[in-house]
Coordinates of N, CA and C in Angstrom, one line a residue:
M8 N 1.1 -0.9 -0.2 CA 0.3 -0.2 -0.3 C 0.7 1.4 -0.2
I9 N 2.2 1.2 0.5 CA 3.2 2.5 0.7 C 3.3 2.6 -0.1
Y10 N 3.9 1.9 -1.2 CA 4.5 1.3 -2.3 C 3.0 1.9 -3.7
L11 N 2.4 2.0 -3.4 CA 0.9 2.4 -4.0 C 1.2 3.5 -3.9
L12 N 0.8 4.0 -3.0 CA 1.1 5.5 -2.7 C 2.2 6.5 -3.0
L13 N 2.9 5.8 -3.0 CA 4.5 6.3 -3.0 C 4.5 6.8 -4.5
G14 N 3.4 5.3 -5.4 CA 3.7 6.2 -6.8 C 3.3 6.8 -7.9
V15 N 1.7 6.8 -6.8 CA 0.8 8.3 -7.1 C 0.9 9.5 -6.4
T16 N 2.1 9.5 -6.0 CA 2.4 10.8 -5.4 C 3.5 11.3 -6.6
A17 N 4.7 10.2 -6.9 CA 5.3 10.1 -7.4 C 4.3 10.9 -9.2
V18 N 3.7 10.3 -9.8 CA 3.2 10.7 -10.7 C 2.8 11.8 -10.9
S19 N 1.7 12.5 -9.4 CA 1.0 13.5 -9.5 C 1.7 14.6 -9.7
S20 N 2.8 14.2 -9.0 CA 4.1 15.2 -9.2 C 4.6 15.4 -9.8
V21 N 5.2 14.1 -11.3 CA 5.1 14.7 -12.2 C 4.1 15.3 -13.3
A22 N 3.6 15.6 -12.8 CA 2.2 16.1 -13.7 C 1.9 17.4 -13.2
L23 N 2.1 17.5 -11.9 CA 2.1 19.1 -11.8 C 3.3 20.0 -11.4
S24 N 4.4 19.1 -12.6 CA 5.7 19.5 -13.1 C 5.3 20.2 -14.3
F25 N 4.8 19.1 -14.9 CA 4.4 19.4 -16.7 C 3.6 20.5 -16.2
R26 N 2.0 20.8 -15.2 CA 1.3 21.2 -16.1 C 2.2 23.3 -15.4
T27 N 2.7 22.7 -14.3 CA 3.7 24.7 -14.0 C 4.5 24.4 -15.6
D28 N 5.6 23.7 -16.2 CA 6.3 23.9 -16.6 C 5.3 24.8 -18.1
A29 N 3.9 24.5 -18.1 CA 3.3 24.6 -19.4 C 2.7 26.3 -19.1
L30 N 2.2 26.0 -17.7 CA 1.7 27.5 -16.8 C 2.3 28.6 -17.4
N31 N 4.1 28.1 -17.0 CA 5.0 28.9 -17.4 C 6.0 29.2 -19.1
I32 N 5.7 28.6 -19.2 CA 5.3 28.5 -20.8 C 4.2 29.9 -22.1
S33 N 4.0 29.4 -21.4 CA 2.2 30.2 -21.9 C 2.7 31.5 -21.3
R34 N 2.7 31.8 -19.4 CA 3.3 33.2 -19.3 C 4.1 33.8 -20.5
K35 N 5.0 33.2 -19.8 CA 6.7 33.6 -21.2 C 6.3 34.3 -23.0
E36 N 5.2 33.8 -23.0 CA 4.9 34.1 -24.5 C 3.9 34.9 -24.2
T37 N 3.3 35.1 -23.2 CA 2.3 36.4 -23.8 C 3.6 37.9 -22.9
T38 N 3.8 36.8 -22.0 CA 4.9 38.8 -21.9 C 5.8 38.9 -22.5
E39 N 6.3 37.6 -23.4 CA 7.5 38.5 -24.6 C 6.7 39.2 -26.4
E40 N 5.5 38.2 -26.8 CA 4.7 38.4 -27.6 C 2.9 38.9 -27.3
P41 N 3.0 40.1 -26.3 CA 1.4 40.5 -26.7 C 0.9 40.6 -27.4
V42 N -0.4 40.3 -28.5 CA -1.1 39.8 -28.7 C -2.2 41.2 -28.4
A43 N -2.1 42.0 -29.5 CA -2.8 43.8 -29.0 C -4.4 43.7 -30.1
E44 N -5.4 43.7 -27.9 CA -6.4 43.1 -28.1 C -7.4 45.0 -29.0
A45 N -8.7 44.7 -30.2 CA -9.3 45.6 -30.0 C -9.8 46.1 -29.6
D46 N -9.7 47.7 -30.1 CA -10.6 49.3 -29.3 C -11.2 49.9 -30.4
S47 N -12.1 49.8 -30.6 CA -12.8 51.1 -31.6 C -12.1 52.1 -30.9
I48 N -12.2 52.2 -29.2 CA -12.0 53.3 -29.5 C -10.8 54.0 -29.1
V49 N -9.6 53.7 -27.9 CA -8.7 54.1 -28.8 C -7.8 54.2 -30.2
S50 N -8.4 53.1 -31.1 CA -8.3 53.3 -32.5 C -8.6 54.2 -33.2
K51 N -9.9 54.7 -33.3 CA -10.2 55.8 -33.8 C -9.5 57.0 -33.3
K52 N -9.8 57.1 -32.2 CA -8.8 57.9 -30.5 C -7.3 58.0 -31.3
A53 N -6.6 56.9 -31.4 CA -5.3 57.0 -32.4 C -5.2 57.4 -34.2
F54 N -6.2 57.7 -34.6 CA -5.8 57.8 -35.8 C -6.4 58.9 -36.2
L55 N -7.7 59.9 -35.1 CA -8.1 61.1 -35.2 C -6.2 61.9 -34.7
Q56 N -5.4 61.5 -34.2 CA -3.9 62.3 -34.5 C -3.1 61.8 -34.9
A57 N -3.0 61.0 -36.1 CA -2.4 60.6 -37.3 C -3.0 61.9 -38.2
Y58 N -3.8 61.7 -37.9 CA -4.9 62.5 -39.2 C -4.2 64.1 -39.2
K59 N -4.0 64.6 -37.9 CA -3.4 66.1 -38.2 C -2.4 66.1 -39.0
V60 N -1.0 64.4 -39.1 CA -0.3 65.4 -39.8 C -0.6 65.3 -41.4
L61 N -1.7 63.7 -41.6 CA -1.4 63.4 -42.5 C -1.7 64.3 -43.9
M62 N -3.5 65.1 -43.1 CA -3.9 67.0 -43.5 C -2.9 67.8 -43.6
H63 N -1.7 67.7 -42.9 CA -1.2 69.0 -42.4 C -0.1 69.0 -44.4
P64 N -0.5 70.4 -44.8 CA 0.3 71.1 -46.1 C 1.4 70.3 -46.4
R65 N 2.4 69.7 -45.3 CA 4.1 69.3 -46.1 C 3.6 67.5 -46.1
C66 N 2.8 67.3 -45.8 CA 2.2 66.1 -45.9 C 0.9 65.7 -47.7
M67 N -0.6 67.1 -47.5 CA -0.7 66.7 -48.1 C -1.0 67.3 -49.5
N68 N -0.2 68.7 -49.7 CA 0.3 69.0 -50.6 C 0.3 68.3 -52.3
C69 N 0.8 67.2 -51.9 CA 1.5 65.5 -52.8 C 0.8 64.7 -53.2
H70 N -1.3 64.7 -52.4 CA -1.6 64.2 -52.2 C -3.6 64.8 -52.9
P71 N -2.9 65.4 -53.4 CA -4.4 66.2 -54.4 C -5.3 65.5 -54.9
T72 N -6.4 66.2 -55.5 CA -7.7 65.4 -55.1 C -7.3 65.4 -57.2
G73 N -6.6 66.7 -57.9 CA -6.5 66.5 -59.1 C -4.8 66.1 -59.8
D74 N -4.3 66.5 -60.6 CA -3.4 65.8 -62.0 C -2.1 67.3 -61.7
R75 N -2.1 68.2 -60.1 CA -1.5 69.2 -60.2 C -0.8 69.3 -58.4
P76 N 0.0 69.0 -58.4 CA 0.4 69.3 -57.1 C -0.1 70.6 -56.4
L77 N 0.2 70.2 -55.3 CA 0.2 71.8 -54.6 C 1.3 72.0 -54.0
Q78 N 1.3 73.6 -53.3 CA 2.5 74.1 -52.5 C 2.5 75.2 -51.2
G79 N 3.3 75.3 -51.3 CA 2.9 76.0 -49.6 C 1.9 75.8 -49.2
D80 N 2.1 77.0 -47.7 CA 1.2 76.6 -45.8 C -0.4 76.7 -46.5
D81 N -0.9 77.0 -47.4 CA -2.0 77.5 -47.9 C -2.3 76.2 -48.9
S82 N -1.4 76.1 -49.2 CA -1.9 74.4 -49.9 C -2.3 75.1 -51.4
H83 N -1.3 76.4 -52.2 CA -2.1 76.5 -53.1 C -1.6 75.7 -54.4
V84 N -2.5 75.8 -56.1 CA -2.2 75.1 -57.1 C 0.0 74.9 -56.8
H85 N -0.2 74.0 -57.7 CA 0.9 74.4 -57.8 C 1.9 75.2 -59.3
T86 N 2.3 76.1 -58.9 CA 2.7 77.4 -60.2 C 3.6 76.5 -61.2
M87 N 3.1 76.9 -62.7 CA 4.4 76.5 -63.5 C 3.8 75.5 -64.8
N88 N 2.6 75.5 -64.3 CA 1.5 74.6 -64.3 C 2.2 73.5 -64.0
V89 N 2.6 72.7 -63.4 CA 3.0 71.7 -63.1 C 2.4 70.5 -62.8
K90 N 2.4 69.8 -63.6 CA 1.8 67.7 -63.7 C 2.2 66.9 -63.2
R91 N 1.6 65.9 -62.8 CA 1.4 64.8 -61.9 C 2.4 63.8 -63.0
G92 N 1.7 63.6 -64.4 CA 2.8 62.4 -64.9 C 2.7 61.2 -64.7
V93 N 2.5 60.6 -65.7 CA 2.2 59.1 -65.6 C 2.6 58.2 -64.1
D94 N 3.8 57.8 -63.7 CA 5.0 57.8 -62.7 C 4.5 58.6 -61.5
G95 N 4.4 59.9 -61.6 CA 3.8 60.9 -60.5 C 5.1 61.5 -60.3
K96 N 6.5 61.9 -61.3 CA 7.0 62.1 -61.3 C 7.0 63.7 -61.9
G97 N 6.5 64.0 -63.0 CA 6.6 65.2 -63.6 C 5.8 64.6 -64.8
L98 N 5.8 65.9 -66.1 CA 5.1 65.3 -67.1 C 6.3 66.2 -68.5
Y99 N 6.3 65.5 -69.1 CA 7.7 66.3 -70.3 C 8.4 67.2 -70.0
A100 N 8.9 68.1 -70.5 CA 10.1 68.5 -69.8 C 9.9 69.3 -68.4
M101 N 8.9 69.1 -68.0 CA 8.6 69.7 -66.4 C 8.8 68.4 -65.1
K102 N 9.9 68.0 -65.1 CA 10.2 66.7 -63.9 C 10.5 67.3 -62.7
C103 N 9.8 66.9 -61.2 CA 9.9 67.2 -60.6 C 11.3 67.6 -59.9
S104 N 12.4 66.8 -60.0 CA 13.5 67.1 -59.7 C 14.4 68.1 -60.8
N105 N 14.0 68.6 -61.7 CA 14.0 69.9 -62.2 C 14.0 70.9 -60.8
C106 N 13.6 70.7 -59.8 CA 13.3 72.1 -59.2 C 13.4 71.4 -57.8
H107 N 13.0 70.5 -57.6 CA 13.6 69.2 -56.6 C 14.7 68.6 -56.1
Q108 N 15.9 69.5 -56.0 CA 17.2 69.0 -55.5 C 17.2 67.8 -54.9
P109 N 18.2 67.3 -54.1 CA 18.7 65.8 -53.6 C 18.4 66.0 -51.8
Q110 N 18.6 68.2 -52.1 CA 18.1 68.4 -50.4 C 17.7 69.5 -50.5
N111 N 17.0 69.9 -49.6 CA 16.4 71.4 -49.4 C 17.2 72.5 -49.8
T112 N 17.1 73.2 -50.7 CA 17.6 74.9 -51.9 C 17.7 75.5 -51.0
P113 N 18.5 76.3 -50.5 CA 18.7 77.1 -49.6 C 18.0 78.3 -49.4
G114 N 17.8 78.9 -48.5 CA 16.9 80.0 -49.1 C 15.6 80.3 -49.0
L115 N 14.6 81.5 -47.9 CA 13.2 81.4 -47.7 C 12.4 81.8 -48.6
H116 N 11.8 80.0 -49.0 CA 10.3 79.4 -49.7 C 11.2 79.1 -51.3
M117 N 12.6 78.0 -50.9 CA 13.3 77.8 -52.1 C 12.4 76.5 -52.1
P118 N 12.9 75.9 -52.9 CA 12.0 74.4 -53.1 C 13.1 73.1 -51.7
P119 N 11.3 72.5 -51.9 CA 12.3 71.6 -50.0 C 12.9 70.7 -51.3
G120 N 13.5 70.0 -50.9 CA 14.0 68.0 -51.2 C 14.2 67.3 -51.1
N121 N 14.3 65.8 -52.6 CA 14.0 64.7 -51.1 C 15.1 63.8 -52.7
P122 N 16.1 62.9 -53.0 CA 16.1 62.4 -53.8 C 14.9 62.2 -54.7
S123 N 13.7 61.6 -54.4 CA 12.6 60.8 -54.7 C 11.6 61.3 -54.6
W124 N 12.1 62.4 -54.9 CA 11.0 64.1 -54.7 C 9.3 63.7 -56.1
H125 N 8.5 63.5 -55.2 CA 7.0 63.0 -56.4 C 6.0 63.0 -55.9
L126 N 4.8 62.7 -56.7 CA 3.9 62.6 -56.5 C 3.4 60.6 -56.4
P127 N 2.2 60.0 -55.7 CA 1.3 59.1 -55.8 C 1.6 59.1 -57.8
P128 N 2.0 58.1 -57.8 CA 1.7 57.8 -59.5 C 0.2 57.9 -59.7
A129 N 0.1 58.2 -61.6 CA -1.1 58.2 -62.0 C -2.4 56.9 -62.3
D130 N -1.7 55.7 -61.4 CA -2.8 54.3 -61.2 C -2.9 54.7 -59.9
M131 N -2.6 55.2 -58.9 CA -2.6 55.2 -57.4 C -1.9 56.1 -57.3
K132 N -3.3 56.6 -57.4 CA -3.2 58.8 -56.9 C -2.7 59.6 -55.3
M133 N -3.6 58.1 -54.4 CA -3.5 58.2 -53.2 C -3.9 59.8 -52.2
V134 N -5.3 60.0 -52.7 CA -6.1 61.0 -52.6 C -6.0 61.7 -50.4
F135 N -5.5 62.5 -50.8 CA -5.6 62.7 -49.3 C -6.6 64.2 -49.3
Q136 N -6.6 65.3 -50.0 CA -7.4 66.2 -50.3 C -8.9 66.1 -50.3
G137 N -9.5 67.3 -49.3 CA -10.3 67.1 -48.9 C -11.4 66.0 -48.2
K138 N -10.9 64.8 -47.8 CA -11.0 63.6 -46.9 C -11.6 63.7 -45.6
S139 N -12.6 63.7 -45.6 CA -12.6 63.5 -43.5 C -11.5 62.4 -43.2
P140 N -12.1 62.1 -41.6 CA -10.8 61.0 -41.2 C -11.2 59.6 -41.5
R141 N -12.7 59.5 -41.7 CA -13.5 58.5 -42.3 C -13.2 57.6 -43.5
E142 N -13.0 59.0 -44.1 CA -12.9 58.3 -45.5 C -11.2 58.3 -45.8
L143 N -10.4 59.2 -45.6 CA -8.9 59.0 -45.5 C -8.2 57.7 -45.3
A144 N -9.3 57.5 -44.3 CA -8.9 55.8 -42.8 C -9.0 54.8 -43.8
R145 N -10.6 55.1 -44.7 CA -11.0 53.6 -46.0 C -9.8 53.5 -46.4
T146 N -9.6 54.4 -47.1 CA -8.9 55.2 -48.3 C -7.2 54.4 -48.0
L147 N -6.6 55.3 -47.2 CA -5.3 53.9 -46.4 C -5.8 52.3 -46.4
L148 N -7.0 52.0 -45.9 CA -6.9 50.5 -45.6 C -6.8 49.8 -47.2
D149 N -7.8 50.7 -48.0 CA -8.2 49.6 -49.0 C -6.3 49.3 -50.5
K150 N -6.5 48.3 -51.1 CA -5.0 48.3 -51.3 C -5.0 48.9 -52.6
S151 N -6.5 48.2 -53.7 CA -6.9 48.9 -55.0 C -6.1 50.4 -55.0
L152 N -5.9 51.5 -53.6 CA -5.4 52.9 -53.8 C -4.7 53.4 -53.3
N153 N -3.9 51.9 -51.5 CA -2.4 52.2 -51.1 C -1.9 52.1 -52.2
G154 N -0.9 51.2 -52.9 CA 0.2 50.8 -53.5 C -0.2 49.7 -53.3
H155 N -1.3 48.8 -53.1 CA -1.3 47.1 -52.8 C 0.0 46.9 -51.4
K156 N -0.7 47.9 -49.9 CA -0.7 47.6 -49.2 C -1.1 46.9 -47.8
D157 N -0.5 46.2 -47.4 CA -1.9 45.5 -46.2 C -1.3 46.3 -45.3
K158 N -1.2 46.0 -43.6 CA -1.1 46.8 -42.7 C 0.2 47.0 -42.8
A159 N 0.9 45.7 -42.4 CA 2.4 46.3 -41.9 C 3.5 46.5 -42.5
A160 N 3.1 46.6 -44.2 CA 3.6 47.5 -45.4 C 3.2 48.9 -45.8
L161 N 1.8 49.2 -44.8 CA 1.4 50.9 -44.3 C 2.7 51.6 -43.3
L162 N 2.6 50.6 -42.4 CA 3.7 50.6 -41.2 C 5.1 51.3 -41.4
E163 N 5.3 50.3 -42.1 CA 6.9 50.2 -43.0 C 6.7 51.2 -43.7
H164 N 5.6 52.2 -44.5 CA 5.8 53.2 -45.2 C 5.8 54.5 -44.5
V165 N 5.2 54.3 -43.8 CA 5.5 55.7 -42.9 C 6.4 56.1 -41.6
A166 N 7.0 54.5 -41.7 CA 7.9 54.8 -40.5 C 9.3 54.8 -41.2
H167 N 9.5 54.7 -42.4 CA 10.6 53.8 -42.9 C 10.7 54.2 -43.8
D168 N 10.0 55.5 -45.0 CA 9.7 55.8 -46.7 C 10.8 57.0 -46.6
T169 N 11.7 57.3 -47.2 CA 12.4 58.9 -46.8 C 12.0 59.6 -47.3
L170 N 10.8 59.9 -49.0 CA 10.1 60.5 -48.7 C 9.0 61.4 -48.0
V171 N 8.6 60.3 -47.5 CA 7.7 60.8 -46.3 C 9.0 60.9 -45.3
A172 N 10.1 61.2 -45.2 CA 10.7 61.6 -43.3 C 10.4 63.3 -44.2
A173 N 10.9 63.7 -45.1 CA 11.0 64.9 -45.2 C 10.5 65.8 -45.8
G174 N 8.8 65.2 -45.2 CA 7.8 66.4 -44.2 C 8.3 66.6 -42.8
W175 N 9.5 66.3 -42.8 CA 9.6 66.7 -40.9 C 10.9 67.5 -41.2
H176 N 11.2 67.5 -42.3 CA 12.2 68.6 -43.1 C 12.2 69.7 -43.6
P177 N 11.2 70.5 -43.5 CA 10.7 71.5 -44.4 C 11.3 72.3 -45.3
A178 N 11.5 72.9 -46.2 CA 12.6 74.1 -46.3 C 12.2 75.8 -45.3
E179 N 13.2 76.5 -45.9 CA 13.4 77.8 -44.9 C 11.6 78.6 -45.1
G180 N 10.7 78.7 -44.1 CA 9.9 79.5 -44.8 C 9.1 78.6 -43.9
L181 N 7.9 77.2 -44.2 CA 7.3 76.4 -44.3 C 7.3 75.6 -42.8
A182 N 5.8 75.7 -42.5 CA 5.5 75.3 -41.9 C 5.8 73.9 -41.0
H183 N 5.7 73.6 -39.9 CA 6.6 72.2 -39.5 C 5.2 71.3 -38.9
L184 N 5.7 69.8 -39.2 CA 4.6 69.3 -38.9 C 3.8 69.2 -37.0
P185 N 3.2 69.4 -36.9 CA 2.5 68.8 -35.6 C 3.0 68.6 -34.9
M186 N 4.2 67.0 -34.9 CA 4.7 66.3 -33.7 C 5.8 65.3 -34.4
S187 N 6.4 65.3 -34.0 CA 7.4 64.2 -34.3 C 7.0 62.9 -35.4
R188 N 8.2 62.4 -35.9 CA 7.9 61.4 -36.4 C 7.1 60.1 -35.9
A189 N 8.4 60.4 -34.7 CA 7.9 59.1 -33.8 C 6.3 59.1 -33.2
E190 N 5.7 60.3 -33.4 CA 4.8 60.4 -32.5 C 4.3 60.5 -33.4
F191 N 4.0 60.1 -34.8 CA 3.4 60.1 -35.2 C 2.7 58.6 -36.0
V192 N 4.0 57.9 -35.8 CA 4.1 56.3 -36.0 C 3.4 55.5 -35.1
K193 N 4.0 56.4 -34.0 CA 3.2 55.4 -32.7 C 1.6 55.7 -32.7
H194 N 0.7 56.6 -32.9 CA -0.6 56.5 -33.1 C -0.8 55.7 -34.6
F195 N 0.1 56.3 -35.5 CA -0.7 54.9 -36.5 C -0.6 53.8 -36.3
K196 N 0.2 53.4 -36.0 CA 0.9 51.7 -34.9 C -0.4 51.6 -34.7
T197 N -0.7 52.8 -33.2 CA -2.0 51.8 -32.3 C -3.1 52.1 -33.0
W198 N -3.7 53.1 -34.5 CA -4.9 52.6 -34.6 C -5.1 51.1 -35.7
L199 N -3.7 50.9 -36.2 CA -3.9 49.8 -36.9 C -3.8 48.3 -36.3
D200 N -2.4 48.6 -35.2 CA -2.7 46.9 -33.5 C -3.9 46.9 -33.1
K201 N -5.1 48.3 -33.0 CA -6.4 48.3 -31.5 C -7.0 48.2 -33.0
G202 N -7.8 47.6 -33.9 CA -8.4 46.9 -35.0 C -9.0 48.0 -36.3
A203 N -7.5 49.0 -36.6 CA -7.7 49.9 -38.1 C -9.4 50.4 -37.8
Y204 N -10.4 50.9 -36.8 CA -11.1 51.4 -36.7 C -11.3 52.6 -38.1
L205 N -12.6 52.5 -38.1 CA -13.2 53.4 -38.9 C -13.4 55.1 -38.6
P206 N -12.5 56.3 -38.2 CA -13.5 57.1 -36.9 C -15.1 57.6 -37.9
D207 N -15.2 57.6 -36.8 CA -17.2 58.2 -37.3 C -17.6 58.7 -38.4
K208 N -17.2 60.4 -38.4 CA -17.4 61.5 -39.2 C -15.8 61.0 -40.3

């Protein structure tokens, strides 16, 4: 009887050990790789913060409704009859790179620069201008409109694209964006992680 009890105790101890190990592994995995839970309120609020950057002239001027870029803090139509072109880099001799050099041109109100200065291409215009938060959020999530990007690619784009970065380095005399790039990316990521909900309006 004693041997039997000892055997049961040993088996119980082993079973308890396996159960404890399983719980520890589960807790470890949860701690190291937390899964974001959907939260419509947090998601919508985060997008409304990101929207402040997306609709600022530094971003929105290159996402117009038509085929002519906008310029300045008042977002007036670009002078010199500049147009998008098929690839977004200008039309005929009026190429973006003619004036927009790899870096900002020194001087007040001179052209801002970037090695890849361009608008979205004609077949994927990615319009921001005139869109409500809800409309813009829907556009950003639509692969047929956003350059075929999934959520991971969208985040990669806003966090690391060099032309996006140019928005935080405006030419002399132009207004700065309302928050740092790190803050913007944080809001954008929160919007996606918490469910990518569309704002109510």
